[in-house]
Amino acid sequence: MVDDSMNEQITIAVVGSGYVGLVAAVCFAEIGHRVICVDNDESKIAMLRDGKVPIYEEYLPELLDRHCNALIEFTTDLHAATQRAQAIFVAVGTPQSQTGSADLSYVDAVASQIARSITEYKIIVEKSTVPVYTNEWISRVIERNGVPRELFDVASNPEFLREGTAVVDFLHADRIVIGVDTDRAGNLLRAIYEPLTSGKYYQSADAVPGVRTTAEPPPLLQTSTKAAELIKHASNAFLAMKISFINVVSNICEAVGADVEQVSKGIGSDERIGPKFLKAGIGYGGSCFPKDVAAFRYVAEQLGIEFGLLREVENINAEQKRRFFQKVRSALWTFRGKKLGVLGLAFKGGTDDIRESPAIDLIGQFVKEGCVLSVYDPAAMERTKQVLPPSGNLTYAKDAYEAASDADALLILTDWQEFAELDLDRLHYTLRYPIVIDGRNLFDATTMIQRGFTYLSVGRPGAVQTRDAAISRKLP
Ligand code: UGA
């Protein structure tokens, strides 16, 4: 936490207390600013006032506890928050509409409400992921509500937070992007991030640990507002493209008997490519990549620019799930009545978020085929029960071993570290047949064969245990 006397304290309103808004609000308080977090959901605000965190995110409970009722407050009153704040960050949802474009109706509504409360200079900052030109629309909406141009600026400050590590990503950012079209807006946004960019934050003994230090603080990149809007969409689209690329390469690896992990390492060692986001699996999910790839494609289409590459990224992602489904079918022969243990529901490890999770999609398909599933996830069980209620065909296990108990095969659908650390002998003993089909390549294939499993993964040579060896491991 930054000592208030060390930097300029700015009053910030953050509108929207979802993943992005709540993390930003808490982190702004952590770097010493006064923050008013606004949401129109009264029950959520009541919960936050009580210090309860509605999402699963590392460090968030500790930081909320540290700043609640001191530097951060929660309210449903957008009017009062706008009047008090110098900067208003808009972090409301921009869901995908039927055409694939981003639905900006929440941003529009919030902009009108903010406009009605502006009596002195404010900077309105887009924090939600929005298509290029949104800043111009927000300006138009505010002006239509009678606010003179000199009383406000609209800026873009995209976030690059990953769920599960959002607090660390914020406080130890690779880069901070501010998109501004006036010096006044640039100065205010630079002052907001000054505790990070100057390195002061990292001097504090109770600073959240991470890669950034006083000597190596995060760089700040100032661009035009439109460029900042594009940076966000282009970054997510590029990362999704990297994943789809390696997924196709993994399919080629499977066909020729090569190991995609070795190929990833080989290509990722080239500094121009980089090793991250080259992990083959069952496709990307989450609330960002699927929505942002579609929205960016739509932006291009509207501008008359052909971006077929993004359509292909989406097709490959869908195909990757289909291939996994087929892999399970070919391992089990038939589905009806087969018992499957399933590890992982969240769209990735370290989060309770199941939005667009490949796991949820696949589970739905296996249930439809007549399989009996016992599923387990360290964090996402409650959320999943809301969309897939327990039934005769679908039960929720208390741990990974219970999910595996007496199963015809065990499927790994989310990359939780907890799964990678399972006791393999216990797992082997628990399963009816020692078959593990790993959609996230969590285990070393050679180890799995040595431990007596039939082990299938993604883009790596399959390993089928001989019948005798498999059975002998079951003997006491
Ligand atoms: C993503 C971006 O990584 C963030 O920079 C961005 O701020 C965020 O979207 C957003 O726009 O808000 P997130 O959706 O939390 O963050 O998740 P990622 O860690 O990027 O993973 C996305 C999906 O790709 C997951 O399903 C994950 O399992 C999959 N993935 C990721 C792979 O299949 N392979 C990889 O190598 C990496």
Short mmCIF file of C-alpha atoms in Angstrom, two decimals, residues 93-449:
data_model
loop_
_atom_site.label_atom_id
_atom_site.label_comp_id
_atom_site.label_asym_id
_atom_site.label_seq_id
_atom_site.Cartn_x
_atom_site.Cartn_y
_atom_site.Cartn_z
CA GLY A 93 -20.36 -5.22 -19.24
CA THR A 94 -20.12 -5.19 -23.04
CA PRO A 95 -21.72 -8.56 -23.84
CA GLN A 96 -21.78 -10.11 -27.27
CA SER A 97 -24.88 -9.30 -29.29
CA GLN A 98 -26.45 -11.67 -31.82
CA THR A 99 -24.40 -10.24 -34.72
CA GLY A 100 -21.14 -10.82 -32.81
CA SER A 101 -20.72 -7.09 -32.17
CA ALA A 102 -20.29 -5.74 -28.64
CA ASP A 103 -23.57 -4.65 -27.05
CA LEU A 104 -22.79 -1.15 -25.80
CA SER A 105 -26.18 -0.36 -24.27
CA TYR A 106 -24.81 -0.38 -20.69
CA VAL A 107 -22.00 1.99 -21.67
CA ASP A 108 -24.52 4.24 -23.41
CA ALA A 109 -26.84 4.29 -20.36
CA VAL A 110 -23.99 5.01 -17.95
CA ALA A 111 -22.64 7.81 -20.20
CA SER A 112 -26.06 9.53 -20.19
CA GLN A 113 -26.33 9.25 -16.42
CA ILE A 114 -22.82 10.59 -15.89
CA ALA A 115 -23.56 13.49 -18.27
CA ARG A 116 -26.53 14.57 -16.16
CA SER A 117 -24.26 14.92 -13.12
CA ILE A 118 -21.35 16.86 -14.65
CA THR A 119 -20.98 20.41 -13.36
CA GLU A 120 -17.19 20.73 -13.47
CA TYR A 121 -14.35 19.09 -15.47
CA LYS A 122 -14.33 15.28 -15.47
CA ILE A 123 -12.45 12.66 -17.38
CA ILE A 124 -14.50 9.65 -18.39
CA VAL A 125 -12.30 6.62 -18.94
CA GLU A 126 -13.32 3.50 -20.86
CA LYS A 127 -12.13 0.50 -18.91
CA SER A 128 -14.53 -2.04 -20.42
CA THR A 129 -13.37 -3.65 -23.64
CA VAL A 130 -15.03 -1.60 -26.36
CA PRO A 131 -14.76 -1.31 -30.13
CA VAL A 132 -12.82 1.53 -31.72
CA TYR A 133 -14.91 4.73 -31.99
CA THR A 134 -16.71 4.10 -28.68
CA ASN A 135 -14.96 7.15 -27.21
CA GLU A 136 -16.55 9.28 -29.93
CA TRP A 137 -19.97 7.87 -29.15
CA ILE A 138 -19.54 8.53 -25.44
CA SER A 139 -18.52 12.14 -26.21
CA ARG A 140 -21.57 12.55 -28.44
CA VAL A 141 -23.91 11.16 -25.76
CA ILE A 142 -22.47 13.49 -23.12
CA GLU A 143 -22.69 16.52 -25.41
CA ARG A 144 -26.28 15.62 -26.36
CA ASN A 145 -27.08 15.85 -22.67
CA GLY A 146 -25.99 19.47 -22.72
CA VAL A 147 -22.47 19.20 -21.27
CA PRO A 148 -20.05 21.70 -22.89
CA ARG A 149 -16.99 20.11 -24.55
CA GLU A 150 -14.53 21.89 -22.23
CA LEU A 151 -16.08 20.20 -19.17
CA PHE A 152 -15.02 16.68 -20.06
CA ASP A 153 -12.60 14.39 -21.84
CA VAL A 154 -13.10 10.80 -22.82
CA ALA A 155 -10.07 8.52 -22.58
CA SER A 156 -9.37 4.82 -23.02
CA ASN A 157 -7.40 2.82 -20.48
CA PRO A 158 -7.76 -0.83 -21.44
CA GLU A 159 -6.94 -3.49 -18.90
CA PHE A 160 -4.95 -6.62 -19.58
CA LEU A 161 -5.93 -8.54 -16.46
CA ARG A 162 -6.26 -12.29 -16.52
CA GLU A 163 -8.85 -13.79 -14.24
CA GLY A 164 -7.25 -15.49 -11.25
CA THR A 165 -4.17 -13.27 -11.37
CA ALA A 166 -5.96 -9.96 -11.97
CA VAL A 167 -4.62 -8.10 -8.91
CA VAL A 168 -1.01 -9.01 -9.68
CA ASP A 169 -1.54 -8.22 -13.38
CA PHE A 170 -2.82 -4.77 -12.42
CA LEU A 171 -0.09 -3.90 -9.92
CA HIS A 172 2.73 -5.56 -11.88
CA ALA A 173 1.54 -4.77 -15.40
CA ASP A 174 3.59 -5.55 -18.53
CA ARG A 175 2.51 -2.12 -19.70
CA ILE A 176 -0.07 0.51 -18.87
CA VAL A 177 -1.84 1.93 -21.91
CA ILE A 178 -3.55 5.30 -21.74
CA GLY A 179 -5.36 6.55 -24.82
CA VAL A 180 -5.98 10.30 -24.62
CA ASP A 181 -6.62 13.12 -27.05
CA THR A 182 -5.82 16.10 -24.77
CA ASP A 183 -2.90 16.96 -22.46
CA ARG A 184 -5.27 17.51 -19.57
CA ALA A 185 -6.59 13.95 -19.77
CA GLY A 186 -3.06 12.59 -20.25
CA ASN A 187 -1.78 14.42 -17.16
CA LEU A 188 -4.58 13.16 -14.95
CA LEU A 189 -4.24 9.54 -16.07
CA ARG A 190 -0.46 9.68 -15.68
CA ALA A 191 -0.93 11.04 -12.15
CA ILE A 192 -3.31 8.17 -11.33
CA TYR A 193 -0.72 5.58 -12.37
CA GLU A 194 2.26 7.49 -10.98
CA PRO A 195 2.64 5.32 -7.83
CA LEU A 196 3.22 2.36 -10.17
CA THR A 197 5.18 4.01 -13.00
CA SER A 198 7.51 5.82 -10.58
CA GLY A 199 8.14 2.56 -8.74
CA LYS A 200 7.04 4.03 -5.37
CA TYR A 201 4.45 1.34 -4.78
CA TYR A 202 7.07 -1.41 -4.80
CA GLN A 203 9.00 0.22 -1.93
CA SER A 204 6.17 -0.53 0.46
CA ALA A 205 6.72 -3.54 2.74
CA ASP A 206 3.16 -4.78 2.29
CA ALA A 207 3.04 -4.29 -1.50
CA VAL A 208 1.53 -7.24 -3.36
CA PRO A 209 4.56 -9.21 -4.62
CA GLY A 210 5.25 -9.62 -8.32
CA VAL A 211 7.78 -9.06 -11.06
CA ARG A 212 7.84 -5.26 -10.96
CA THR A 213 10.25 -3.45 -8.67
CA THR A 214 11.22 0.15 -7.91
CA ALA A 215 14.10 -0.28 -10.34
CA GLU A 216 11.90 -1.80 -13.01
CA PRO A 217 8.44 -0.25 -12.80
CA PRO A 218 5.82 -0.84 -15.51
CA PRO A 219 6.19 1.32 -18.63
CA LEU A 220 3.34 3.64 -19.57
CA LEU A 221 2.37 3.90 -23.20
CA GLN A 222 0.43 7.00 -24.20
CA THR A 223 -1.50 6.76 -27.45
CA SER A 224 -4.54 8.28 -29.10
CA THR A 225 -7.87 7.12 -27.72
CA LYS A 226 -8.64 5.14 -30.89
CA ALA A 227 -5.25 3.41 -30.82
CA ALA A 228 -5.83 2.36 -27.18
CA GLU A 229 -9.24 0.92 -28.08
CA LEU A 230 -7.62 -1.04 -30.91
CA ILE A 231 -4.72 -2.24 -28.74
CA LYS A 232 -7.15 -4.05 -26.45
CA HIS A 233 -9.09 -5.84 -29.18
CA ALA A 234 -5.97 -6.61 -31.20
CA SER A 235 -4.13 -8.01 -28.14
CA ASN A 236 -6.91 -10.43 -27.26
CA ALA A 237 -7.44 -11.44 -30.89
CA PHE A 238 -3.72 -12.06 -31.31
CA LEU A 239 -3.50 -14.21 -28.17
CA ALA A 240 -6.53 -16.24 -29.27
CA MET A 241 -4.87 -16.66 -32.67
CA LYS A 242 -1.70 -17.96 -30.99
CA ILE A 243 -3.75 -20.58 -29.13
CA SER A 244 -5.64 -21.68 -32.25
CA PHE A 245 -2.35 -21.86 -34.15
CA ILE A 246 -0.74 -24.19 -31.64
CA ASN A 247 -3.92 -26.25 -31.44
CA VAL A 248 -3.76 -26.99 -35.16
CA VAL A 249 -0.05 -27.74 -34.83
CA SER A 250 -0.97 -30.15 -32.01
CA ASN A 251 -3.31 -31.98 -34.37
CA ILE A 252 -0.50 -32.33 -36.87
CA CYS A 253 1.73 -33.61 -34.06
CA GLU A 254 -0.86 -36.24 -33.20
CA ALA A 255 -1.04 -37.34 -36.83
CA VAL A 256 2.73 -37.78 -37.17
CA GLY A 257 3.52 -38.95 -33.62
CA ALA A 258 5.42 -35.84 -32.49
CA ASP A 259 5.09 -34.06 -29.14
CA VAL A 260 3.51 -30.59 -29.33
CA GLU A 261 5.16 -29.54 -26.06
CA GLN A 262 8.55 -29.96 -27.73
CA VAL A 263 7.37 -28.06 -30.79
CA SER A 264 5.97 -25.23 -28.61
CA LYS A 265 9.24 -24.96 -26.77
CA GLY A 266 11.14 -24.88 -30.03
CA ILE A 267 9.10 -22.15 -31.63
CA GLY A 268 8.51 -20.22 -28.40
CA SER A 269 12.26 -19.91 -27.82
CA ASP A 270 12.37 -17.51 -30.74
CA GLU A 271 12.15 -14.13 -29.03
CA ARG A 272 10.01 -12.84 -31.87
CA ILE A 273 7.37 -15.47 -31.08
CA GLY A 274 7.71 -15.94 -27.31
CA PRO A 275 6.79 -19.01 -25.22
CA LYS A 276 3.47 -17.85 -23.75
CA PHE A 277 0.03 -18.80 -25.03
CA LEU A 278 1.43 -21.73 -26.96
CA LYS A 279 -0.17 -24.38 -24.79
CA ALA A 280 -2.31 -26.77 -26.78
CA GLY A 281 -5.55 -27.89 -25.19
CA ILE A 282 -9.28 -28.11 -25.72
CA GLY A 283 -9.62 -24.52 -26.96
CA TYR A 284 -9.84 -21.14 -25.32
CA GLY A 285 -12.89 -19.98 -23.36
CA GLY A 286 -13.80 -17.31 -20.85
CA SER A 287 -15.65 -14.05 -20.99
CA CYS A 288 -13.03 -12.30 -23.12
CA PHE A 289 -11.45 -14.18 -26.01
CA PRO A 290 -14.61 -15.60 -27.64
CA LYS A 291 -16.42 -12.27 -27.31
CA ASP A 292 -13.50 -10.07 -28.32
CA VAL A 293 -12.49 -12.12 -31.36
CA ALA A 294 -16.10 -11.91 -32.61
CA ALA A 295 -16.33 -8.19 -31.82
CA PHE A 296 -13.04 -7.36 -33.53
CA ARG A 297 -14.09 -9.34 -36.60
CA TYR A 298 -17.33 -7.36 -36.62
CA VAL A 299 -15.44 -4.04 -36.36
CA ALA A 300 -13.37 -5.01 -39.42
CA GLU A 301 -16.48 -6.08 -41.31
CA GLN A 302 -18.18 -2.76 -40.60
CA LEU A 303 -15.13 -0.98 -42.00
CA GLY A 304 -15.25 -3.14 -45.14
CA ILE A 305 -12.06 -4.96 -44.18
CA GLU A 306 -11.84 -8.71 -44.65
CA PHE A 307 -10.44 -10.37 -41.49
CA GLY A 308 -11.14 -14.00 -42.35
CA LEU A 309 -8.19 -14.98 -40.17
CA LEU A 310 -10.31 -14.32 -37.09
CA ARG A 311 -13.15 -16.48 -38.40
CA GLU A 312 -10.63 -19.27 -38.83
CA VAL A 313 -9.39 -18.72 -35.25
CA GLU A 314 -12.99 -19.27 -34.09
CA ASN A 315 -13.50 -22.34 -36.33
CA ILE A 316 -10.32 -23.97 -35.06
CA ASN A 317 -11.36 -23.31 -31.48
CA ALA A 318 -14.71 -25.04 -32.01
CA GLU A 319 -13.01 -27.91 -33.85
CA GLN A 320 -10.62 -28.46 -30.95
CA LYS A 321 -13.52 -29.32 -28.64
CA ARG A 322 -15.02 -31.65 -31.25
CA ARG A 323 -11.68 -33.46 -31.57
CA PHE A 324 -11.48 -33.98 -27.81
CA PHE A 325 -15.01 -35.36 -27.80
CA GLN A 326 -14.02 -37.82 -30.56
CA LYS A 327 -10.89 -38.77 -28.64
CA VAL A 328 -13.01 -39.78 -25.66
CA ARG A 329 -15.37 -41.69 -27.93
CA SER A 330 -12.54 -43.60 -29.55
CA ALA A 331 -11.13 -44.50 -26.13
CA LEU A 332 -14.47 -45.74 -24.78
CA TRP A 333 -16.06 -47.10 -27.97
CA THR A 334 -19.65 -46.41 -26.84
CA PHE A 335 -20.99 -43.77 -24.48
CA ARG A 336 -24.39 -44.85 -23.11
CA GLY A 337 -24.12 -45.82 -19.44
CA LYS A 338 -20.37 -45.20 -19.27
CA LYS A 339 -19.21 -43.53 -16.10
CA LEU A 340 -16.88 -40.57 -16.56
CA GLY A 341 -14.94 -38.78 -13.85
CA VAL A 342 -14.45 -35.17 -14.86
CA LEU A 343 -11.85 -32.86 -13.36
CA GLY A 344 -12.36 -29.19 -14.12
CA LEU A 345 -15.33 -26.96 -14.85
CA ALA A 346 -13.82 -23.45 -14.94
CA PHE A 347 -12.62 -22.09 -18.28
CA LYS A 348 -9.07 -22.20 -16.90
CA GLY A 349 -7.39 -22.97 -13.58
CA GLY A 350 -7.34 -20.40 -10.79
CA THR A 351 -10.84 -19.02 -11.33
CA ASP A 352 -14.45 -19.92 -10.57
CA ASP A 353 -15.60 -18.47 -13.90
CA ILE A 354 -17.38 -20.91 -16.21
CA ARG A 355 -18.37 -18.46 -18.95
CA GLU A 356 -17.72 -20.04 -22.37
CA SER A 357 -15.85 -22.80 -20.59
CA PRO A 358 -14.98 -25.67 -22.97
CA ALA A 359 -15.54 -27.99 -19.99
CA ILE A 360 -19.19 -26.99 -19.60
CA ASP A 361 -19.83 -27.46 -23.29
CA LEU A 362 -18.22 -30.92 -23.30
CA ILE A 363 -20.03 -32.04 -20.13
CA GLY A 364 -23.35 -31.09 -21.75
CA GLN A 365 -22.46 -33.27 -24.75
CA PHE A 366 -21.44 -36.27 -22.67
CA VAL A 367 -24.64 -36.08 -20.64
CA LYS A 368 -26.63 -35.94 -23.89
CA GLU A 369 -24.85 -39.09 -25.09
CA GLY A 370 -26.09 -40.95 -21.99
CA CYS A 371 -22.86 -40.96 -19.94
CA VAL A 372 -23.00 -40.78 -16.15
CA LEU A 373 -20.70 -38.03 -14.92
CA SER A 374 -19.13 -37.29 -11.56
CA VAL A 375 -17.49 -33.88 -11.76
CA TYR A 376 -15.17 -31.87 -9.54
CA ASP A 377 -13.61 -28.42 -9.62
CA PRO A 378 -11.82 -26.67 -6.74
CA ALA A 379 -13.72 -23.38 -7.23
CA ALA A 380 -16.40 -23.52 -9.90
CA MET A 381 -18.86 -26.13 -8.52
CA GLU A 382 -21.48 -23.70 -7.20
CA ARG A 383 -21.57 -21.65 -10.39
CA THR A 384 -21.82 -24.79 -12.49
CA LYS A 385 -24.72 -26.17 -10.43
CA GLN A 386 -26.71 -23.10 -11.46
CA VAL A 387 -26.45 -23.99 -15.16
CA LEU A 388 -26.14 -27.78 -14.88
CA PRO A 389 -28.15 -28.85 -11.83
CA PRO A 390 -27.26 -32.20 -10.26
CA SER A 391 -29.26 -35.07 -11.75
CA GLY A 392 -29.20 -38.84 -12.06
CA ASN A 393 -26.56 -38.44 -14.79
CA LEU A 394 -24.54 -35.67 -13.22
CA THR A 395 -23.24 -35.57 -9.67
CA TYR A 396 -20.80 -33.22 -7.97
CA ALA A 397 -17.95 -34.93 -6.14
CA LYS A 398 -16.24 -33.63 -3.01
CA ASP A 399 -12.77 -34.11 -4.46
CA ALA A 400 -10.88 -35.43 -7.46
CA TYR A 401 -10.68 -38.99 -6.09
CA GLU A 402 -14.42 -39.17 -5.51
CA ALA A 403 -14.99 -37.97 -9.10
CA ALA A 404 -12.65 -40.70 -10.34
CA SER A 405 -14.22 -43.38 -8.17
CA ASP A 406 -15.18 -46.43 -10.23
CA ALA A 407 -15.10 -44.41 -13.47
CA ASP A 408 -14.53 -45.94 -16.89
CA ALA A 409 -12.23 -43.02 -17.65
CA LEU A 410 -11.06 -39.77 -16.09
CA LEU A 411 -11.21 -36.57 -18.18
CA ILE A 412 -9.14 -33.49 -17.33
CA LEU A 413 -10.76 -30.36 -18.70
CA THR A 414 -9.23 -27.49 -16.68
CA ASP A 415 -5.58 -26.81 -15.89
CA TRP A 416 -5.75 -26.62 -12.09
CA GLN A 417 -2.38 -27.15 -10.42
CA GLU A 418 -4.21 -29.29 -7.83
CA PHE A 419 -4.92 -31.87 -10.54
CA ALA A 420 -1.29 -32.01 -11.63
CA GLU A 421 -0.37 -32.91 -8.04
CA LEU A 422 -2.80 -35.82 -7.60
CA ASP A 423 -1.52 -39.04 -6.07
CA LEU A 424 -1.30 -41.20 -9.19
CA ASP A 425 -1.29 -44.53 -7.35
CA ARG A 426 -4.46 -43.60 -5.48
CA LEU A 427 -6.05 -42.39 -8.69
CA HIS A 428 -5.16 -45.62 -10.46
CA TYR A 429 -6.63 -47.67 -7.67
CA THR A 430 -9.80 -45.55 -7.58
CA LEU A 431 -10.66 -45.74 -11.28
CA ARG A 432 -12.50 -48.77 -12.64
CA TYR A 433 -10.26 -48.62 -15.75
CA PRO A 434 -7.02 -46.65 -15.50
CA ILE A 435 -7.76 -44.44 -18.48
CA VAL A 436 -6.93 -40.73 -18.26
CA ILE A 437 -7.84 -38.42 -21.14
CA ASP A 438 -6.11 -35.15 -20.46
CA GLY A 439 -7.32 -32.08 -22.37
CA ARG A 440 -4.72 -29.86 -20.72
CA ASN A 441 -1.51 -31.93 -20.90
CA LEU A 442 -1.01 -31.78 -17.13
CA PHE A 443 0.96 -35.00 -16.85
CA ASP A 444 4.14 -36.37 -18.29
CA ALA A 445 3.14 -39.14 -20.69
CA THR A 446 6.07 -41.43 -19.80
CA THR A 447 5.30 -41.20 -16.07
CA MET A 448 1.66 -42.01 -16.74
CA ILE A 449 2.57 -45.18 -18.69
#
